[in-house]
Amino acid sequence: MEAHIASTTQVTSRFQDFWGVFRKNYMGLVGLGMLVTAIFVAVFAPVLSPYDPSSTQDVTTGDIYNAPSVDHWLGTDDAGQDVLTNFIFGARVSLTIGFFAAFISLVIGGVFGIVAGFYGGRTEEVLMRFTDIMLVIPDLPLMMVVIALTKPSIFNIILVIGLLYWTTTARVVRSQTLAVKSRKFVLRARSIGAGKGHIIRHHILPLVMPILVVQAVLVVSSAVLAESTLSFLGLGDPTALSWGQMLNYAFGRGAMSTGAWWALVVPGFGIVWVVLGLTLLGQGLEQVLNPRLDTHHLMPSRPTVKSEAAQRSSEKSLLEVKNLSINYISEGKPPARAVENVSFTLKEGELIGLVGESGCGKTTLMLGLLRLLPSAGQIVSGQVYYKDQEITALSDEELNKIRWRNVSIVFQGAMNALNPVRTVGDQIAEAIRKHLPDFPAEKLPARVSELLELVGITSEHKDYYPHQYSGGMRQRAMIAMALACEPQVVIADEPTTALDVMVQAQILDLLDQLRKKLGLAIIFVTHDLGVVAEICDKVLVMYGGVTAEYADVDTIYNSPSHPYTQELLKAFPDLTKPKKKLVSIPGYPPRLDALPAGCRFAPRCPLAFARCHTEQPALHELGDTHIVSCHLVEAPK
Amino acid sequence: MSQQTLLEVRGLKKYFEAGRPGFFSRTVRHVHAVDGVDLNLRKSEVLALVGESGCGKSTLSLLLMGLEDPTEGMITYDGQNITHLNDNERKSVRRKIQMVFQDPYESLNPTQTIEEIVTEPLVVHGFDGSHAERGEKVKKALEDAGLRPAEVYMKRHPHELSGGQRQRVVIAGALVLDPEIILADEPVSMLDVSIRAEIINLLAELRITRQIAVIFITHDLGSVGFFADRVAVMYLGRIVEIGTMLDVLERPQHPYTKALLSVIPVPNPRMRRERIILQGETPNPIDLPTGCRFHPRCPVAIATCKASDPALIPLTKTHQAACLLLVK
Amino acid sequence: MEGIKGYILKRWQYLLKKITWSLFTILFVIILNFFLFRILPGDPARAGVRDPRLTKENIEAIRVRYGLDKPIINCFESLNPIKIGSCTVNPLDTQFFIYMGNLLQGDMMISFHTNQPVAEMLSERLWNTIVLIGAGQLLAIIFGVLFGMFSAWKARTAIDYGSLTLSLVAWSIPTFWLGIILLFWGSNNGMPIAGMSTPGMSSAPLLTRWGDIAQHMFLPTLTYTIVYMGEYMLIMRSSLLDVLSEDYILTAKAKGLSVFQILKDHAITNAMLPLVTIIAINLGFTVGGVIQIETVFSWPGLGMTTVEALNRRDFPVLQGAFLLIAVTVILSNLLADLAYSYLDPRVKTE
């Protein structure tokens, strides 16, 4: 979706952008709150604690492991000391060690990662091999050995944790550096003549920083855990009472047998509080800095809204779409009207082109035909019929019988439309097994070979995995798969985009041949006007989610009635008129969540008049199969 | 068109190591990405470099930019040999040759503002004017690239602009150094059809207002028509045909060019033509075919094509093609 | 196009590379292990020969057998300020090579504490640890994968948020503390709380004995499962979410497959791949957890042995235990790598 300069010139800083999203992330906010509380306790320990930790009172056996009382809110420990006081001061030790150790490990990991990622070659090889070795050596035993052989002091503990906990950081930073380095703006900086230092400072670091921040949060939490574990195992600094040390003393000195649960529960609670706070904060930051759509293809889609069935056209058609409208619903926003009031019919052996620029709703329409919309998408009115069945009214089970068996889809095969861990032949056979259960199993391999040969792939390739295919072959394999159950209708979604012109011509030729040979009806979704002119019978031009013009192919190219169709043809290069100057349409396609009030093309239309900006034009029928939505054609000529 | 030659390329080759065929094998295989290219570019001329993926056009652009070191051959700019320069010597040449990339979403650093992006080349080249002069230069570059008024855009980040506007920012970043050559690598293929023309028209305008020569790299022969003076067609690391735009589009001589032209869709159903569809795919540039590298897919190949590798043959004063059938 | 032949060749190359790499890592660990104990202040040679628990004869025997009076290694003089060797010494007649030679014969010195050969002591304990890790890991993976799958499938529902929160909490609890809490609970509910079996059980029938061991295993295994289940659940959830938003899942849906068929035939295998990697990478970390669990529950495994040796400053045992743990982890890692190469056909030599 294209972004635009709004009329207001409000400029936001990157931090404001970040905070705007982060403040809506509950996980991150709770984590931040927990961490801030812990730091607050640590900083103001002397003010908060009821007793002075350094005061050595006379301890009698009666003072040991006293249950919580008014004097000692959280009871006393094995030395008769107030657990609450030690708990509050313990926060200082645990957090100090955590932060310092994390700092060391981040510096090492960050430098290793950036140097390895940026310089590559031998340097990277050596650094990453070393990182791999350090990664497999178990940390805790190694830390135990090193501390046992040196002296358990805070300094040593910080150093050991810092020197051993950098491996993940190094790996994460390296892969991010590699990703940034391969981006085109780094190449652009190099082509300008920027040196390595300049590129690292201005292009690599700013993009690695967010990852490093997330990593920092996570490393602090690991370091706090590591310190408490070491202390619990008796390797802590005996002069500094961290939470782990408190647990060590309590566990080793009979808190268990005396039932003094408070001496065991309280320090552990502190560790969990800090580590959980950091983990939540890290998760929250990660979600904000590296957002991903938390939706997937198996999420239940919104129920189709039933609307009064319209009169179907009298002619016999395979697929009929009647006044179909599809919205995208997201909370707190008005629905995006991705497809509105689109109708067309597809007859046997016919090839319809569905043309439009990015964001015009053509892909949504295509997915809507078989109710494959993402979970936010909803059919809000209209019907889709396959022969006599109303697809928009079927149950999921009934619909699954039509999918692929009667109407199949060729997705853009250059993308990830084939499962990478199963052979191509297996994936083709799967469709047959699903829809034609009576098909004899022993004939299945022969059938798969036959299908592949039909699209020009030799049969030995059926045992190959998708990654062993070239882009063109993957696209052919997708077509073979779409034909597996001999469907009547094939929907082809940009099947030639991202392919070279020659391969594109091969695929077009193939589809055309198959249509003639098997009598297929095809819906061809594309942005390429040239391809449509080459093979289609009828064309549906979409703009901003609505039908701009629907007519047979000759009308569209030789006497178009909609200004958008006319302008689009002027913008498209024509090899037969090499000297023709290309004309672009000023402005940009509308955003589906901010559609203009009147005609959606009005802001860019050279012929627009006042009415166009206020009133959406109706669909005008100019002939049997010529529909135009434009105020200019109101009165039929 | 008799102006001075600005950039000249002679016998340029670039091979990449492609690893060993087997675990114990000693021979190293090579990808012959660019395999003997001769070219020249005149002042304020538009040269289109056309070919399918894997034909070496992108490697060639990196060689011209000095971002890869050629294996063999020579590049001269304005009479100066720039084939192998160190970073310092290269710097003055870099000012004169600027690049525009395919994907405007990728070629701008998302953390920088538009102003920072366009100022960066000046910083890198140690522009010694005052702060105000620098601002003026940046503003002028943005406005020349069609982003008017520049103030509206300067404080924004790339994600706030549309694809066409971002590509204009990239062009502004090139203009700010007053280049003589702009090397545009598929500058419109990621843009919507309705806005492609505005970028092409902008480049066409710049050659007139600023006398900038443009090397326009594309896979789409159809889009070069109105804009290019000359067209070079590449196949497997070589130029197989080169000539004026009308030479190549209306009188193609090489069978590969003919096939390419025949499969480009024409936006008119009344003009559906017989298409010459080549079977198979471009062979990988590791194991090159013997003889003419196009012969395994050539519809008109003869026996000698397997044995002999044709060089570019001059057909007219402006038109050359590398095909044995053209030898008289 | 590579062809099937090239594909098989690549897999062999991959295996060979991984095995060589593991051997190299083991060598690195052995060298590290040797020098850690000789260079850091608590040098076992000095510590050992001063250990009051050893008789004079024993000390002398150790000296001769392990060459503790010989230089650590030759030819470090010019490089190292600590000067631990001399170039005039025969390189084979140094502590390092004697250590390596002994190690090759499975000799890892003698415990200062029990006078038992270290190798013998440890091999017994290794199995107890493997049993514990095996059971815990298996349960953690099974439950983690199941919960993760369920959570991803029902993404953005109450079930998902609930299990996500629980996993994050489980992930944040220190292993030893969870052990203590469970131990506390167990001891109040009549569960066996220490060791591997009830004393005096050795004469009981086999089934009773196994039942007894199973009872003792319950709490340690539960601790292990809870701690690692959370992590596996998080990884499985995010990896399955990634997979389910891939294009090939849409293809599968368009093919008319049911939700169950899509999960079973298209999603799970792909989603398991990152999990296998993480399990492999995590093995070293897992050992840390086991050490804590064994300490809390007095489970007689390698972890408890390590902690005991640490407290008694029994260096030969410590050294041996560290080596054994590290080598076991490296080998398990190799195993996980090989498993990965069978799950993912895309694995190449690089």
GROMACS .gro file of C-alpha atoms in nm, chain C:
model
  350
  966MET     CA    1   1.995  -2.873  -1.191
  967GLU     CA    2   2.178  -3.090  -0.946
  968GLY     CA    3   2.004  -3.421  -0.992
  969ILE     CA    4   1.948  -3.689  -0.733
  970LYS     CA    5   2.308  -3.803  -0.755
  971GLY     CA    6   2.444  -3.461  -0.670
  972TYR     CA    7   2.194  -3.445  -0.391
  973ILE     CA    8   2.314  -3.766  -0.226
  974LEU     CA    9   2.675  -3.657  -0.271
  975LYS     CA   10   2.594  -3.332  -0.099
  976ARG     CA   11   2.438  -3.510   0.195
  977TRP     CA   12   2.752  -3.723   0.239
  978GLN     CA   13   2.966  -3.414   0.223
  979TYR     CA   14   2.742  -3.256   0.482
  980LEU     CA   15   2.775  -3.553   0.717
  981LEU     CA   16   3.151  -3.567   0.675
  982LYS     CA   17   3.182  -3.198   0.743
  983LYS     CA   18   2.969  -3.216   1.056
  984ILE     CA   19   3.160  -3.516   1.195
  985THR     CA   20   3.498  -3.356   1.132
  986TRP     CA   21   3.379  -3.040   1.295
  987SER     CA   22   3.257  -3.226   1.605
  988LEU     CA   23   3.590  -3.402   1.641
  989PHE     CA   24   3.768  -3.072   1.615
  990THR     CA   25   3.544  -2.922   1.882
  991ILE     CA   26   3.611  -3.216   2.112
  992LEU     CA   27   3.984  -3.163   2.066
  993PHE     CA   28   3.938  -2.797   2.152
  994VAL     CA   29   3.750  -2.890   2.469
  995ILE     CA   30   4.021  -3.136   2.574
  996ILE     CA   31   4.291  -2.873   2.532
  997LEU     CA   32   4.084  -2.609   2.708
  998ASN     CA   33   4.011  -2.850   2.989
  999PHE     CA   34   4.379  -2.933   3.033
 1000PHE     CA   35   4.500  -2.574   3.038
 1001LEU     CA   36   4.219  -2.441   3.255
 1002PHE     CA   37   4.324  -2.676   3.528
 1003ARG     CA   38   4.698  -2.614   3.487
 1004ILE     CA   39   4.707  -2.239   3.443
 1005LEU     CA   40   4.435  -2.100   3.669
 1006PRO     CA   41   4.545  -2.053   4.031
 1007GLY     CA   42   4.387  -2.370   4.169
 1008ASP     CA   43   4.636  -2.593   3.989
 1009PRO     CA   44   4.553  -2.959   4.062
 1010ALA     CA   45   4.914  -3.065   4.040
 1011ARG     CA   46   5.005  -2.840   4.326
 1012ALA     CA   47   4.672  -2.884   4.499
 1013GLY     CA   48   4.686  -3.259   4.455
 1014VAL     CA   49   5.029  -3.320   4.594
 1015ARG     CA   50   4.945  -3.108   4.895
 1016ASP     CA   51   4.611  -3.275   4.956
 1017PRO     CA   52   4.612  -3.405   5.314
 1018ARG     CA   53   4.377  -3.685   5.224
 1019LEU     CA   54   4.643  -3.861   5.019
 1020THR     CA   55   4.917  -4.078   5.160
 1021LYS     CA   56   5.279  -4.020   5.065
 1022GLU     CA   57   5.282  -4.329   4.845
 1023ASN     CA   58   4.972  -4.215   4.668
 1024ILE     CA   59   5.119  -3.875   4.598
 1025GLU     CA   60   5.432  -4.030   4.460
 1026ALA     CA   61   5.229  -4.267   4.243
 1027ILE     CA   62   5.027  -3.977   4.105
 1028ARG     CA   63   5.341  -3.777   4.037
 1029VAL     CA   64   5.499  -4.049   3.834
 1030ARG     CA   65   5.187  -4.166   3.657
 1031TYR     CA   66   5.072  -3.822   3.549
 1032GLY     CA   67   5.412  -3.663   3.513
 1033LEU     CA   68   5.315  -3.377   3.743
 1034ASP     CA   69   5.677  -3.282   3.800
 1035LYS     CA   70   5.735  -3.243   3.429
 1036PRO     CA   71   5.683  -2.916   3.243
 1037ILE     CA   72   5.327  -2.857   3.126
 1038ILE     CA   73   5.426  -2.820   2.765
 1039ASN     CA   74   5.749  -2.738   2.587
 1040CYS     CA   75   5.839  -2.424   2.397
 1041PHE     CA   76   5.615  -2.164   2.547
 1042GLU     CA   77   5.902  -1.975   2.706
 1043SER     CA   78   5.943  -1.707   2.444
 1044LEU     CA   79   5.571  -1.647   2.403
 1045ASN     CA   80   5.428  -1.671   2.747
 1046PRO     CA   81   5.528  -1.462   3.045
 1047ILE     CA   82   5.417  -1.740   3.281
 1048LYS     CA   83   5.700  -1.955   3.140
 1049ILE     CA   84   5.546  -2.296   3.168
 1050GLY     CA   85   5.785  -2.485   2.952
 1051SER     CA   86   6.128  -2.515   2.812
 1052CYS     CA   87   6.224  -2.570   2.453
 1053THR     CA   88   6.491  -2.816   2.540
 1054VAL     CA   89   6.242  -3.066   2.676
 1055ASN     CA   90   6.127  -3.355   2.460
 1056PRO     CA   91   5.775  -3.251   2.360
 1057LEU     CA   92   5.636  -3.597   2.430
 1058ASP     CA   93   5.776  -3.592   2.782
 1059THR     CA   94   5.548  -3.315   2.906
 1060GLN     CA   95   5.233  -3.313   3.118
 1061PHE     CA   96   5.021  -3.230   2.817
 1062PHE     CA   97   5.119  -3.533   2.616
 1063ILE     CA   98   5.110  -3.763   2.914
 1064TYR     CA   99   4.759  -3.635   2.984
 1065MET     CA  100   4.655  -3.693   2.624
 1066GLY     CA  101   4.806  -4.040   2.625
 1067ASN     CA  102   4.627  -4.133   2.946
 1068LEU     CA  103   4.302  -3.993   2.815
 1069LEU     CA  104   4.327  -4.207   2.502
 1070GLN     CA  105   4.348  -4.512   2.730
 1071GLY     CA  106   4.045  -4.389   2.925
 1072ASP     CA  107   4.251  -4.293   3.228
 1073MET     CA  108   4.128  -3.972   3.388
 1074MET     CA  109   4.333  -3.981   3.711
 1075ILE     CA  110   4.214  -4.088   4.051
 1076SER     CA  111   3.969  -3.911   4.275
 1077PHE     CA  112   4.141  -3.731   4.563
 1078HIS     CA  113   3.839  -3.806   4.773
 1079THR     CA  114   3.753  -4.169   4.711
 1080ASN     CA  115   4.075  -4.292   4.553
 1081GLN     CA  116   3.857  -4.450   4.287
 1082PRO     CA  117   3.954  -4.408   3.920
 1083VAL     CA  118   3.763  -4.111   3.789
 1084ALA     CA  119   3.658  -4.281   3.466
 1085GLU     CA  120   3.494  -4.563   3.657
 1086MET     CA  121   3.314  -4.328   3.892
 1087LEU     CA  122   3.179  -4.111   3.615
 1088SER     CA  123   3.063  -4.379   3.374
 1089GLU     CA  124   2.827  -4.506   3.643
 1090ARG     CA  125   2.687  -4.160   3.703
 1091LEU     CA  126   2.661  -4.066   3.336
 1092TRP     CA  127   2.377  -4.313   3.284
 1093ASN     CA  128   2.175  -4.174   3.572
 1094THR     CA  129   2.199  -3.830   3.414
 1095ILE     CA  130   2.110  -3.957   3.069
 1096VAL     CA  131   1.800  -4.127   3.209
 1097LEU     CA  132   1.690  -3.805   3.374
 1098ILE     CA  133   1.762  -3.581   3.073
 1099GLY     CA  134   1.609  -3.835   2.836
 1100ALA     CA  135   1.282  -3.859   3.023
 1101GLY     CA  136   1.262  -3.484   3.093
 1102GLN     CA  137   1.355  -3.383   2.741
 1103LEU     CA  138   1.107  -3.624   2.586
 1104LEU     CA  139   0.821  -3.498   2.800
 1105ALA     CA  140   0.921  -3.134   2.756
 1106ILE     CA  141   0.930  -3.174   2.377
 1107ILE     CA  142   0.601  -3.360   2.361
 1108PHE     CA  143   0.412  -3.115   2.580
 1109GLY     CA  144   0.591  -2.809   2.442
 1110VAL     CA  145   0.512  -2.906   2.083
 1111LEU     CA  146   0.151  -2.988   2.162
 1112PHE     CA  147   0.086  -2.667   2.353
 1113GLY     CA  148   0.278  -2.464   2.096
 1114MET     CA  149   0.076  -2.609   1.812
 1115PHE     CA  150  -0.249  -2.551   1.985
 1116SER     CA  151  -0.149  -2.198   2.076
 1117ALA     CA  152  -0.049  -2.110   1.720
 1118TRP     CA  153  -0.354  -2.266   1.567
 1119LYS     CA  154  -0.578  -2.072   1.806
 1120ALA     CA  155  -0.362  -1.759   1.776
 1121ARG     CA  156  -0.497  -1.444   1.938
 1122THR     CA  157  -0.755  -1.623   2.150
 1123ALA     CA  158  -0.770  -1.657   2.529
 1124ILE     CA  159  -0.614  -2.005   2.503
 1125ASP     CA  160  -0.318  -1.860   2.316
 1126TYR     CA  161  -0.260  -1.571   2.555
 1127GLY     CA  162  -0.299  -1.800   2.856
 1128SER     CA  163  -0.043  -2.054   2.742
 1129LEU     CA  164   0.190  -1.780   2.623
 1130THR     CA  165   0.190  -1.620   2.968
 1131LEU     CA  166   0.241  -1.955   3.142
 1132SER     CA  167   0.533  -2.036   2.913
 1133LEU     CA  168   0.701  -1.703   2.979
 1134VAL     CA  169   0.662  -1.754   3.353
 1135ALA     CA  170   0.801  -2.109   3.334
 1136TRP     CA  171   1.090  -1.979   3.126
 1137SER     CA  172   1.168  -1.713   3.393
 1138ILE     CA  173   1.175  -1.943   3.696
 1139PRO     CA  174   1.524  -2.049   3.803
 1140THR     CA  175   1.541  -2.426   3.768
 1141PHE     CA  176   1.681  -2.485   4.111
 1142TRP     CA  177   1.413  -2.272   4.276
 1143LEU     CA  178   1.133  -2.459   4.099
 1144GLY     CA  179   1.302  -2.776   4.221
 1145ILE     CA  180   1.305  -2.646   4.578
 1146ILE     CA  181   0.938  -2.550   4.563
 1147LEU     CA  182   0.840  -2.890   4.423
 1148LEU     CA  183   1.061  -3.058   4.679
 1149PHE     CA  184   0.888  -2.864   4.953
 1150TRP     CA  185   0.553  -2.967   4.818
 1151GLY     CA  186   0.665  -3.326   4.768
 1152SER     CA  187   0.805  -3.365   5.114
 1153ASN     CA  188   0.474  -3.256   5.260
 1154ASN     CA  189   0.290  -3.508   5.044
 1155GLY     CA  190   0.498  -3.815   5.115
 1156MET     CA  191   0.695  -3.814   4.790
 1157PRO     CA  192   1.049  -3.951   4.795
 1158ILE     CA  193   1.265  -3.642   4.795
 1159ALA     CA  194   1.624  -3.750   4.763
 1160GLY     CA  195   1.838  -3.993   4.569
 1161MET     CA  196   1.742  -4.246   4.310
 1162SER     CA  197   1.604  -4.527   4.521
 1163THR     CA  198   1.498  -4.605   4.873
 1164PRO     CA  199   1.786  -4.758   5.075
 1165GLY     CA  200   1.762  -5.134   5.113
 1166MET     CA  201   1.570  -5.177   4.791
 1167SER     CA  202   1.849  -5.357   4.609
 1168SER     CA  203   1.718  -5.700   4.713
 1169ALA     CA  204   1.359  -5.631   4.612
 1170PRO     CA  205   1.213  -5.781   4.293
 1171LEU     CA  206   1.297  -5.602   3.971
 1172LEU     CA  207   0.954  -5.450   3.913
 1173THR     CA  208   0.932  -5.310   4.265
 1174ARG     CA  209   1.277  -5.164   4.224
 1175TRP     CA  210   1.187  -4.998   3.896
 1176GLY     CA  211   0.867  -4.866   4.047
 1177ASP     CA  212   1.072  -4.720   4.328
 1178ILE     CA  213   1.312  -4.552   4.085
 1179ALA     CA  214   1.017  -4.416   3.887
 1180GLN     CA  215   0.877  -4.266   4.207
 1181HIS     CA  216   1.209  -4.101   4.280
 1182MET     CA  217   1.228  -3.975   3.926
 1183PHE     CA  218   0.888  -3.810   3.933
 1184LEU     CA  219   0.978  -3.475   4.091
 1185PRO     CA  220   1.313  -3.418   3.911
 1186THR     CA  221   1.154  -3.505   3.577
 1187LEU     CA  222   0.858  -3.279   3.650
 1188THR     CA  223   1.095  -2.988   3.726
 1189TYR     CA  224   1.285  -3.048   3.406
 1190THR     CA  225   0.969  -3.076   3.199
 1191ILE     CA  226   0.816  -2.754   3.331
 1192VAL     CA  227   1.132  -2.550   3.279
 1193TYR     CA  228   1.202  -2.657   2.920
 1194MET     CA  229   0.845  -2.706   2.807
 1195GLY     CA  230   0.789  -2.332   2.821
 1196GLU     CA  231   1.075  -2.263   2.585
 1197TYR     CA  232   0.982  -2.534   2.338
 1198MET     CA  233   0.626  -2.413   2.343
 1199LEU     CA  234   0.734  -2.057   2.259
 1200ILE     CA  235   0.952  -2.173   1.972
 1201MET     CA  236   0.695  -2.412   1.833
 1202ARG     CA  237   0.428  -2.144   1.851
 1203SER     CA  238   0.625  -1.881   1.666
 1204SER     CA  239   0.764  -2.126   1.414
 1205LEU     CA  240   0.420  -2.270   1.339
 1206LEU     CA  241   0.279  -1.920   1.309
 1207ASP     CA  242   0.547  -1.844   1.052
 1208VAL     CA  243   0.475  -2.162   0.860
 1209LEU     CA  244   0.099  -2.112   0.868
 1210SER     CA  245   0.132  -1.774   0.704
 1211GLU     CA  246   0.343  -1.917   0.421
 1212ASP     CA  247   0.204  -1.931   0.070
 1213TYR     CA  248   0.212  -2.308   0.051
 1214ILE     CA  249  -0.042  -2.330   0.332
 1215LEU     CA  250  -0.274  -2.117   0.122
 1216THR     CA  251  -0.208  -2.357  -0.167
 1217ALA     CA  252  -0.299  -2.647   0.060
 1218LYS     CA  253  -0.616  -2.471   0.167
 1219ALA     CA  254  -0.708  -2.397  -0.194
 1220LYS     CA  255  -0.654  -2.767  -0.267
 1221GLY     CA  256  -0.950  -2.834  -0.042
 1222LEU     CA  257  -0.755  -3.006   0.238
 1223SER     CA  258  -0.911  -2.998   0.583
 1224VAL     CA  259  -0.749  -2.808   0.867
 1225PHE     CA  260  -0.627  -3.133   1.020
 1226GLN     CA  261  -0.474  -3.249   0.690
 1227ILE     CA  262  -0.298  -2.916   0.640
 1228LEU     CA  263  -0.150  -2.925   0.988
 1229LYS     CA  264  -0.044  -3.287   0.960
 1230ASP     CA  265   0.087  -3.294   0.603
 1231HIS     CA  266   0.216  -2.942   0.545
 1232ALA     CA  267   0.269  -2.746   0.863
 1233ILE     CA  268   0.417  -2.967   1.135
 1234THR     CA  269   0.729  -3.091   0.954
 1235ASN     CA  270   0.826  -2.743   0.849
 1236ALA     CA  271   0.753  -2.599   1.191
 1237MET     CA  272   0.964  -2.867   1.361
 1238LEU     CA  273   1.281  -2.761   1.177
 1239PRO     CA  274   1.366  -2.455   1.390
 1240LEU     CA  275   1.278  -2.655   1.701
 1241VAL     CA  276   1.535  -2.921   1.615
 1242THR     CA  277   1.799  -2.652   1.573
 1243ILE     CA  278   1.708  -2.495   1.905
 1244ILE     CA  279   1.711  -2.830   2.085
 1245ALA     CA  280   2.062  -2.884   1.950
 1246ILE     CA  281   2.185  -2.538   2.041
 1247ASN     CA  282   2.023  -2.564   2.381
 1248LEU     CA  283   2.183  -2.890   2.486
 1249GLY     CA  284   2.468  -2.710   2.658
 1250PHE     CA  285   2.218  -2.499   2.841
 1251THR     CA  286   2.010  -2.804   2.932
 1252VAL     CA  287   2.307  -2.953   3.114
 1253GLY     CA  288   2.308  -2.645   3.335
 1254GLY     CA  289   1.949  -2.721   3.430
 1255VAL     CA  290   2.029  -3.083   3.509
 1256ILE     CA  291   2.312  -2.986   3.739
 1257GLN     CA  292   2.071  -2.775   3.941
 1258ILE     CA  293   1.801  -3.042   3.949
 1259GLU     CA  294   2.043  -3.313   4.056
 1260THR     CA  295   2.177  -3.091   4.332
 1261VAL     CA  296   1.832  -3.013   4.468
 1262PHE     CA  297   1.705  -3.371   4.453
 1263SER     CA  298   2.041  -3.541   4.532
 1264TRP     CA  299   2.010  -3.738   4.209
 1265PRO     CA  300   2.336  -3.933   4.176
 1266GLY     CA  301   2.426  -3.812   3.828
 1267LEU     CA  302   2.710  -3.622   3.667
 1268GLY     CA  303   2.570  -3.287   3.784
 1269MET     CA  304   2.566  -3.380   4.149
 1270THR     CA  305   2.911  -3.535   4.111
 1271THR     CA  306   3.038  -3.208   3.968
 1272VAL     CA  307   2.897  -3.003   4.254
 1273GLU     CA  308   3.031  -3.248   4.510
 1274ALA     CA  309   3.374  -3.246   4.351
 1275LEU     CA  310   3.361  -2.869   4.353
 1276ASN     CA  311   3.284  -2.848   4.722
 1277ARG     CA  312   3.556  -3.102   4.804
 1278ARG     CA  313   3.799  -2.941   4.562
 1279ASP     CA  314   3.838  -3.287   4.409
 1280PHE     CA  315   4.001  -3.163   4.090
 1281PRO     CA  316   4.047  -3.486   3.895
 1282VAL     CA  317   3.676  -3.561   3.926
 1283LEU     CA  318   3.581  -3.205   3.835
 1284GLN     CA  319   3.808  -3.213   3.533
 1285GLY     CA  320   3.677  -3.549   3.421
 1286ALA     CA  321   3.315  -3.456   3.474
 1287PHE     CA  322   3.351  -3.135   3.276
 1288LEU     CA  323   3.514  -3.320   2.989
 1289LEU     CA  324   3.251  -3.591   2.988
 1290ILE     CA  325   2.965  -3.343   2.996
 1291ALA     CA  326   3.113  -3.135   2.716
 1292VAL     CA  327   3.180  -3.435   2.493
 1293THR     CA  328   2.831  -3.573   2.551
 1294VAL     CA  329   2.680  -3.239   2.456
 1295ILE     CA  330   2.892  -3.213   2.142
 1296LEU     CA  331   2.794  -3.563   2.033
 1297SER     CA  332   2.424  -3.500   2.098
 1298ASN     CA  333   2.459  -3.182   1.899
 1299LEU     CA  334   2.600  -3.381   1.610
 1300LEU     CA  335   2.303  -3.615   1.636
 1301ALA     CA  336   2.060  -3.325   1.619
 1302ASP     CA  337   2.240  -3.187   1.311
 1303LEU     CA  338   2.209  -3.522   1.139
 1304ALA     CA  339   1.841  -3.541   1.230
 1305TYR     CA  340   1.796  -3.197   1.076
 1306SER     CA  341   1.959  -3.301   0.751
 1307TYR     CA  342   1.705  -3.581   0.722
 1308LEU     CA  343   1.409  -3.356   0.794
 1309ASP     CA  344   1.505  -3.076   0.558
 1310PRO     CA  345   1.590  -3.166   0.199
 1311ARG     CA  346   1.734  -2.819   0.145
 1312VAL     CA  347   2.041  -2.884   0.358
 1313LYS     CA  348   2.341  -2.819   0.142
 1314THR     CA  349   2.712  -2.832   0.197
 1315GLU     CA  350   2.724  -2.470   0.299
   0.00000   0.00000   0.00000
